[in-house]
Every structure is written in C-alpha cells, then in structure tokens.
Coordinates of C-alpha atoms in Angstrom, one line a residue:
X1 CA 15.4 29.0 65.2
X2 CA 12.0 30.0 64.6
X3 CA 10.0 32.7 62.2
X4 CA 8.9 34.2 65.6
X5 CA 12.6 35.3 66.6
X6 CA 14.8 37.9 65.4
X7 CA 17.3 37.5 62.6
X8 CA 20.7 36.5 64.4
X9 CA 23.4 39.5 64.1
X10 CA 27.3 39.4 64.1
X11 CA 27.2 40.5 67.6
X12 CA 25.8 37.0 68.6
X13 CA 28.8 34.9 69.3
X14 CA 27.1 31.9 67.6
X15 CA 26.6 33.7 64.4
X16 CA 29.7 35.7 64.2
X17 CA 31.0 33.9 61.1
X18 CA 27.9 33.0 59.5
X19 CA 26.6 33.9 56.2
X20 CA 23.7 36.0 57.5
X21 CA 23.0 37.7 53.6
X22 CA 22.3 34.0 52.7
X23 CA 20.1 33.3 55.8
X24 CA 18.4 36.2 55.3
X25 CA 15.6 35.3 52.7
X26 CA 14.9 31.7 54.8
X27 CA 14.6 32.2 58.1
X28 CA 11.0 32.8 58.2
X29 CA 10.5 29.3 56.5
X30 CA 13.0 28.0 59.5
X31 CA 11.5 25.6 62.7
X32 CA 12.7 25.2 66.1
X33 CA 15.3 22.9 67.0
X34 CA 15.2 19.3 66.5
X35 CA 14.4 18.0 70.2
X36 CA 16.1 14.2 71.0
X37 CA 15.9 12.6 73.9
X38 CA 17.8 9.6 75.1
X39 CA 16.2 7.7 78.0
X40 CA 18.6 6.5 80.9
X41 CA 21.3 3.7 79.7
X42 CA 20.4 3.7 76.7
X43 CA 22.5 4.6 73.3
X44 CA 21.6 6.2 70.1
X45 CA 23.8 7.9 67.3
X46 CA 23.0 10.1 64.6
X47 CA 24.9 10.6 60.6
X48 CA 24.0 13.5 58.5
X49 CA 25.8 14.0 55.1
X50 CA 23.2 15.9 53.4
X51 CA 21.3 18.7 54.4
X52 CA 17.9 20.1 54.1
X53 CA 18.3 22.5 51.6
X54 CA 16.3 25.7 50.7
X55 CA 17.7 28.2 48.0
X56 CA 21.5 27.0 48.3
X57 CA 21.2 27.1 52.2
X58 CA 21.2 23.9 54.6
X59 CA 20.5 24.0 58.0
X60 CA 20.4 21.6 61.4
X61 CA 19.6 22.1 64.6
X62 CA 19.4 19.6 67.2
X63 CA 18.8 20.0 71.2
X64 CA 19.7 16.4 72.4
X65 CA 19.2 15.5 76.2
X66 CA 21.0 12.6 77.3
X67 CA 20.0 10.9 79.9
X68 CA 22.0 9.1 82.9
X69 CA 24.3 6.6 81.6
X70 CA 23.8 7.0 78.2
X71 CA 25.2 7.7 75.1
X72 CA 24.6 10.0 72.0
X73 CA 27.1 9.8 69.1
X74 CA 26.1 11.9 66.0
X75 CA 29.0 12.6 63.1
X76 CA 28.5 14.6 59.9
X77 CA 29.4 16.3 56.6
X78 CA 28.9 19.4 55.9
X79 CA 29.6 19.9 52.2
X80 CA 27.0 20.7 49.7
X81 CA 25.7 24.4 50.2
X82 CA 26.1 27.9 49.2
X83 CA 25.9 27.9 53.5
X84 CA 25.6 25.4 55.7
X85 CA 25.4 24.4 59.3
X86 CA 25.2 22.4 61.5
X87 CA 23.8 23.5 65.3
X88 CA 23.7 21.1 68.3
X89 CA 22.7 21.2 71.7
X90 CA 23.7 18.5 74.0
X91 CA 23.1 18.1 77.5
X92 CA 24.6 15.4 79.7
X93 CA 23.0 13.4 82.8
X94 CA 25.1 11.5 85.2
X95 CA 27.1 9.4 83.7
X96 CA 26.2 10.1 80.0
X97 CA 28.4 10.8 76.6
X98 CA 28.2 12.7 73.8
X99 CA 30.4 11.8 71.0
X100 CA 30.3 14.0 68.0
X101 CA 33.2 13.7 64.5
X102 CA 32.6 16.1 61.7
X103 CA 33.6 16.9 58.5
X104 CA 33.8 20.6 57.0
X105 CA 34.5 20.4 52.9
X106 CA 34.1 23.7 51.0
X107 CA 35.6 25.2 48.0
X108 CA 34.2 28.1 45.7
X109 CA 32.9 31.2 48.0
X110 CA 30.8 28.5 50.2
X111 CA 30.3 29.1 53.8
X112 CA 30.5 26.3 56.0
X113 CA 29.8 26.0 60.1
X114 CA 30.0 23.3 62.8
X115 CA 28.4 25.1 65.9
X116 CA 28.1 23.3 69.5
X117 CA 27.0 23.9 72.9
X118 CA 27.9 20.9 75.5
X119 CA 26.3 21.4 78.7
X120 CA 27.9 18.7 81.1
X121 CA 25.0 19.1 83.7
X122 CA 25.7 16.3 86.2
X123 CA 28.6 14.5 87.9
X124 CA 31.0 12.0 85.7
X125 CA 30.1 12.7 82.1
X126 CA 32.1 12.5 79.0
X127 CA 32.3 14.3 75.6
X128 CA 34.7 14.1 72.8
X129 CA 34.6 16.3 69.8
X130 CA 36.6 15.5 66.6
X131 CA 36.4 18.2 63.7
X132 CA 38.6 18.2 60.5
X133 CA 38.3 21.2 57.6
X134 CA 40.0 21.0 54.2
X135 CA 38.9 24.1 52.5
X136 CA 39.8 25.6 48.8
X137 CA 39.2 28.4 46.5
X138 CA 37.3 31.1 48.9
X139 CA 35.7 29.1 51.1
X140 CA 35.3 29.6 55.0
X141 CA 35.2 26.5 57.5
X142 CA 34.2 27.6 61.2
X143 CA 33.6 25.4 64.3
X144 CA 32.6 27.3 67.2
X145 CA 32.0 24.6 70.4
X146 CA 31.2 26.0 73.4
X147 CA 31.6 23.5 76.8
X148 CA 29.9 24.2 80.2
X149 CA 30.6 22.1 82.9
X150 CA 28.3 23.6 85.9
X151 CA 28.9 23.8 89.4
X152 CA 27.7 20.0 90.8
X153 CA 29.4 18.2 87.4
X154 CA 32.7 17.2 89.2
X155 CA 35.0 14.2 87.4
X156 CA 33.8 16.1 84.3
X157 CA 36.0 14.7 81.1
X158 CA 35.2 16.8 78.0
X159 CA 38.0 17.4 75.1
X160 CA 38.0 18.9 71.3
X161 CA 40.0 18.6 68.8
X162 CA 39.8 21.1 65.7
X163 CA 42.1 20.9 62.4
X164 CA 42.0 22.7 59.4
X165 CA 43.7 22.3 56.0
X166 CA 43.7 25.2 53.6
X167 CA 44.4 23.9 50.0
X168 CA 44.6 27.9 49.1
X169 CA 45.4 30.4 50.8
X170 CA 42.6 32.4 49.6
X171 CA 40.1 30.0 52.1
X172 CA 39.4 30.9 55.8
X173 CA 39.1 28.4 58.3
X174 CA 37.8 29.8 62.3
X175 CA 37.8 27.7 64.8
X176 CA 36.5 28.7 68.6
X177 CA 36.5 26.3 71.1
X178 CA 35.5 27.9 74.4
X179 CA 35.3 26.6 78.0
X180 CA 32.9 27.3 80.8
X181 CA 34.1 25.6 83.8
X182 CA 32.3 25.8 87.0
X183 CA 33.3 22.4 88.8
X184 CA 36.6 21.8 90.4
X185 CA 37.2 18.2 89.4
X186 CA 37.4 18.1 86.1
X187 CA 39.4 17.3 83.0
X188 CA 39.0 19.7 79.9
X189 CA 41.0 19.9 77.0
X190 CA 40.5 21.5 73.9
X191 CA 43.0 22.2 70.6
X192 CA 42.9 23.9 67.5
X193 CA 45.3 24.2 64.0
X194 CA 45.2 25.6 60.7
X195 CA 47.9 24.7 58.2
X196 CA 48.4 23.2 54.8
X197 CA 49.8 20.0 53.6
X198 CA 52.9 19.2 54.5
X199 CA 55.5 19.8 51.7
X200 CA 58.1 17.5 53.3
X201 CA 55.8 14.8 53.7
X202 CA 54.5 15.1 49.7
X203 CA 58.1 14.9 48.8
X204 CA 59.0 12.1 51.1
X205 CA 55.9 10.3 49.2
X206 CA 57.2 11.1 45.6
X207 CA 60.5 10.0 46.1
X208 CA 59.1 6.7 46.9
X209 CA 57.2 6.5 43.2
X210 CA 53.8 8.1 44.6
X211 CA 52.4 10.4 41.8
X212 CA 51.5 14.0 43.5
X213 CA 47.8 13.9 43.2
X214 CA 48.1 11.0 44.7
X215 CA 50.4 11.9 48.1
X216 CA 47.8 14.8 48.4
X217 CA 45.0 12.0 48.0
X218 CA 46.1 10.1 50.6
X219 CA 47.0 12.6 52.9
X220 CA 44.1 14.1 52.8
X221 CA 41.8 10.9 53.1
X222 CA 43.9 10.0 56.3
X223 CA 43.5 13.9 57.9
X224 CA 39.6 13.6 57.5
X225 CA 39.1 10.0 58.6
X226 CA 40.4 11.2 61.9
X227 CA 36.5 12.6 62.2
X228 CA 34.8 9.1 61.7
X229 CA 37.0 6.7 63.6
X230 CA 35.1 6.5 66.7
X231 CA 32.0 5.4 64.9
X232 CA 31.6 1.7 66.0
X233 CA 29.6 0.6 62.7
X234 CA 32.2 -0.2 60.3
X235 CA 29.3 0.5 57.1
X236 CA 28.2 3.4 58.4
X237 CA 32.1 4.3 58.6
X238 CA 32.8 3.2 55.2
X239 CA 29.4 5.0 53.6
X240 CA 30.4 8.4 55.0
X241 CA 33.9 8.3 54.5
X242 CA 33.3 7.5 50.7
X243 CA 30.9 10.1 50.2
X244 CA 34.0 12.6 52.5
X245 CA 36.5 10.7 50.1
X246 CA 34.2 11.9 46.8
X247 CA 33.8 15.7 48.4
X248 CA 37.6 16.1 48.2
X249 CA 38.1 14.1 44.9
X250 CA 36.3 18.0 43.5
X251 CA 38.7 20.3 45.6
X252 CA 41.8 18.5 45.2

C-alpha cells in the first residue's frame, strides 16, 4: 500500500469485506509493506496487539521471506479500531515455516480483518494458521488466507484453521480460506466455522454451581487461547492472552 497506487475496490478479492469508506481519507498517508527477511536457519517471531492508528483506522502489512530452514512465527490481536487489519505476505524457502495464531475481537459497528497470502515457493515447507473471532453487537470479523503451493514445492504441508463465535446475531463473521495448489505431493488442509456458544455446554456448567457470566468466561477464554498455544515463550503467551482475556471482559 502506497499513496502512488489506487484506492483498493470490492472487486479486489483482498478487499472484498473491508471498510473501504474508512480507508478512504488515509490511504495517501499509507507506506509500502513492511519487508522482513529471515536468513537461512535461522528463527524469528513477531506479536502485535496494538495497531498503528490514524483517525480510528489501524493497519499492517508485512511481506516476510523466509529463508531455507527457517522459521517465522508472528501471532496477533486485532481489536482496537473503528477498522483494522492485518496484511501478511509470507514466502517460504526450502525447508522453512511460517506459523501465524490470531485473534479477531470486535463489538459496536467495528470492522475487523486478518488477510494472508502464503506462497510455499520451494520443496518441504510448512505453515500453520490458527484464527479465532468472537464478535458482538454489529461487528464484522473476516480472515481471508490465500495458500499457493507452486509447481517444484512437492511434500508441501500447509493447514488453517478458522472459527468464529457470534455473541449476537447482529455480527458478521467471513472467513475465505483458498487454495492454489500446483505440486502433486502435498498435504493441504484448511477448515472454517461460525457458531455461537454452546447452550448445552453453559447449562452443563451451571448445574455444576458455575455462575453464567462465568461459563461464557471461560468458554470463551479457552476458544481464543486456541490462537496463542503454539507460541513457545510462555510470557509472551501469558501477556497477549491477558490483554485477549481483557478485550472480551467488554463484549461479554
């Protein structure tokens, strides 16, 4: 994204659940993508729980290249904006892994998006992409994760998982995973579900003594942890899952 390139439109796949009124009025102050690089064997990770902000409107963009052997994790909330997203790039060398867990917590009229492009570019790479969404009032959660695995990338292994949890029916969650598969050796799997909490398992929980708020507490804490368990540091963990944990304290 740059102040040299058009306004995106509905018609761009990318952008076809995006506040564009919203973007509008920033996207001349906008730069280019973020551009990481991790050298060969080596491993670097990434959290974000607050975005840049400008006029109610926080955005990322990342373009990470990964090289042989090595590993990229980067897990996030996205929260805290009138519209907010999150873009990343990621293209894998031989060998490499990309590991991204994200968080989507909205409520009011916000508009919230988790947008991905995986590009497995050589032989024997991973990814894994975790993304939970509890979303109230108006609010509209979208992932959109798109997974090319070209022609040479054989013994590919890519998978995403994408839930969503509408505390009203009133909210919209989208969710787009897409695959691109040119290789013939190669394990893909992607999954996506919207629901609500689970009325059985709330009652289950109060006729053992559990106050409501509470079942709904702890249910949802244990639905949105499922996007931070594969981070290794247990702080960083805790940090992010308190400040997730302090998000849905407001739309509960």
């Amino acid at each position: 994204m740059t102040a040299t390139l058009p306004l995106p439109t509905k018609r761009d796949e990318a952008w076809r659940y995006a506040d564009l009124k919203a973007l509008e009025p920033i996207w001349p102050k906008l730069d280019g993508p973020e551009k990481v690089t991790v050298a060969d064997g080596e491993s670097a990770s990434r959290q974000i729980t607050v975005l840049p902000m400008i006029d109610g409107v926080g955005i990322v963009d990342l373009d990470i290249t990964i090289g042989d052997n090595a590993t990229f994790a980067i897990h996030v909330l996205v929260s805290a904006a009138d519209y907010g997203r999150i873009q990343v790039k990621a293209t894998l060398g031989k060998g490499a892994h990309f590991e991204l867990g994200g968080a989507i917590l909205g409520s009011g009229t916000q508009t919230l998006e988790i947008v991905t492009e995986t590009i497995h570019a050589q032989p024997n790479a991973t990814s894994n992409q975790v993304v939970r969404s509890v979303l109230a009032g108006k609010a509209t959660g979208s992932f959109l994760g798109r997974i090319n695995v070209v022609r040479d990338a054989q013994k590919t292994d890519a998978a995403q998982s994408v839930k969503a949890m509408l505390l009203d029916r009133t909210a919209t969650a989208n969710a787009k995973p897409e695959l691109e598969i040119f290789a013939d050796d190669v394990k893909c799997a992607h999954g996506a579900t919207v629901g609500e909490l689970d009325k059985q398992a709330l009652f289950y929980m109060a006729a053992r003594g559990l106050p409501p708020e509470l079942a709904q507490k702890l249910m949802l804490q244990a639905f949105i942890a499922d996007a931070f368990v594969s981070m290794d540091d247990d702080e960083q963990r805790a940090i992010i899952e308190e400040k997730a944990l302090a998000v849905l304290e407001k739309l509960s």
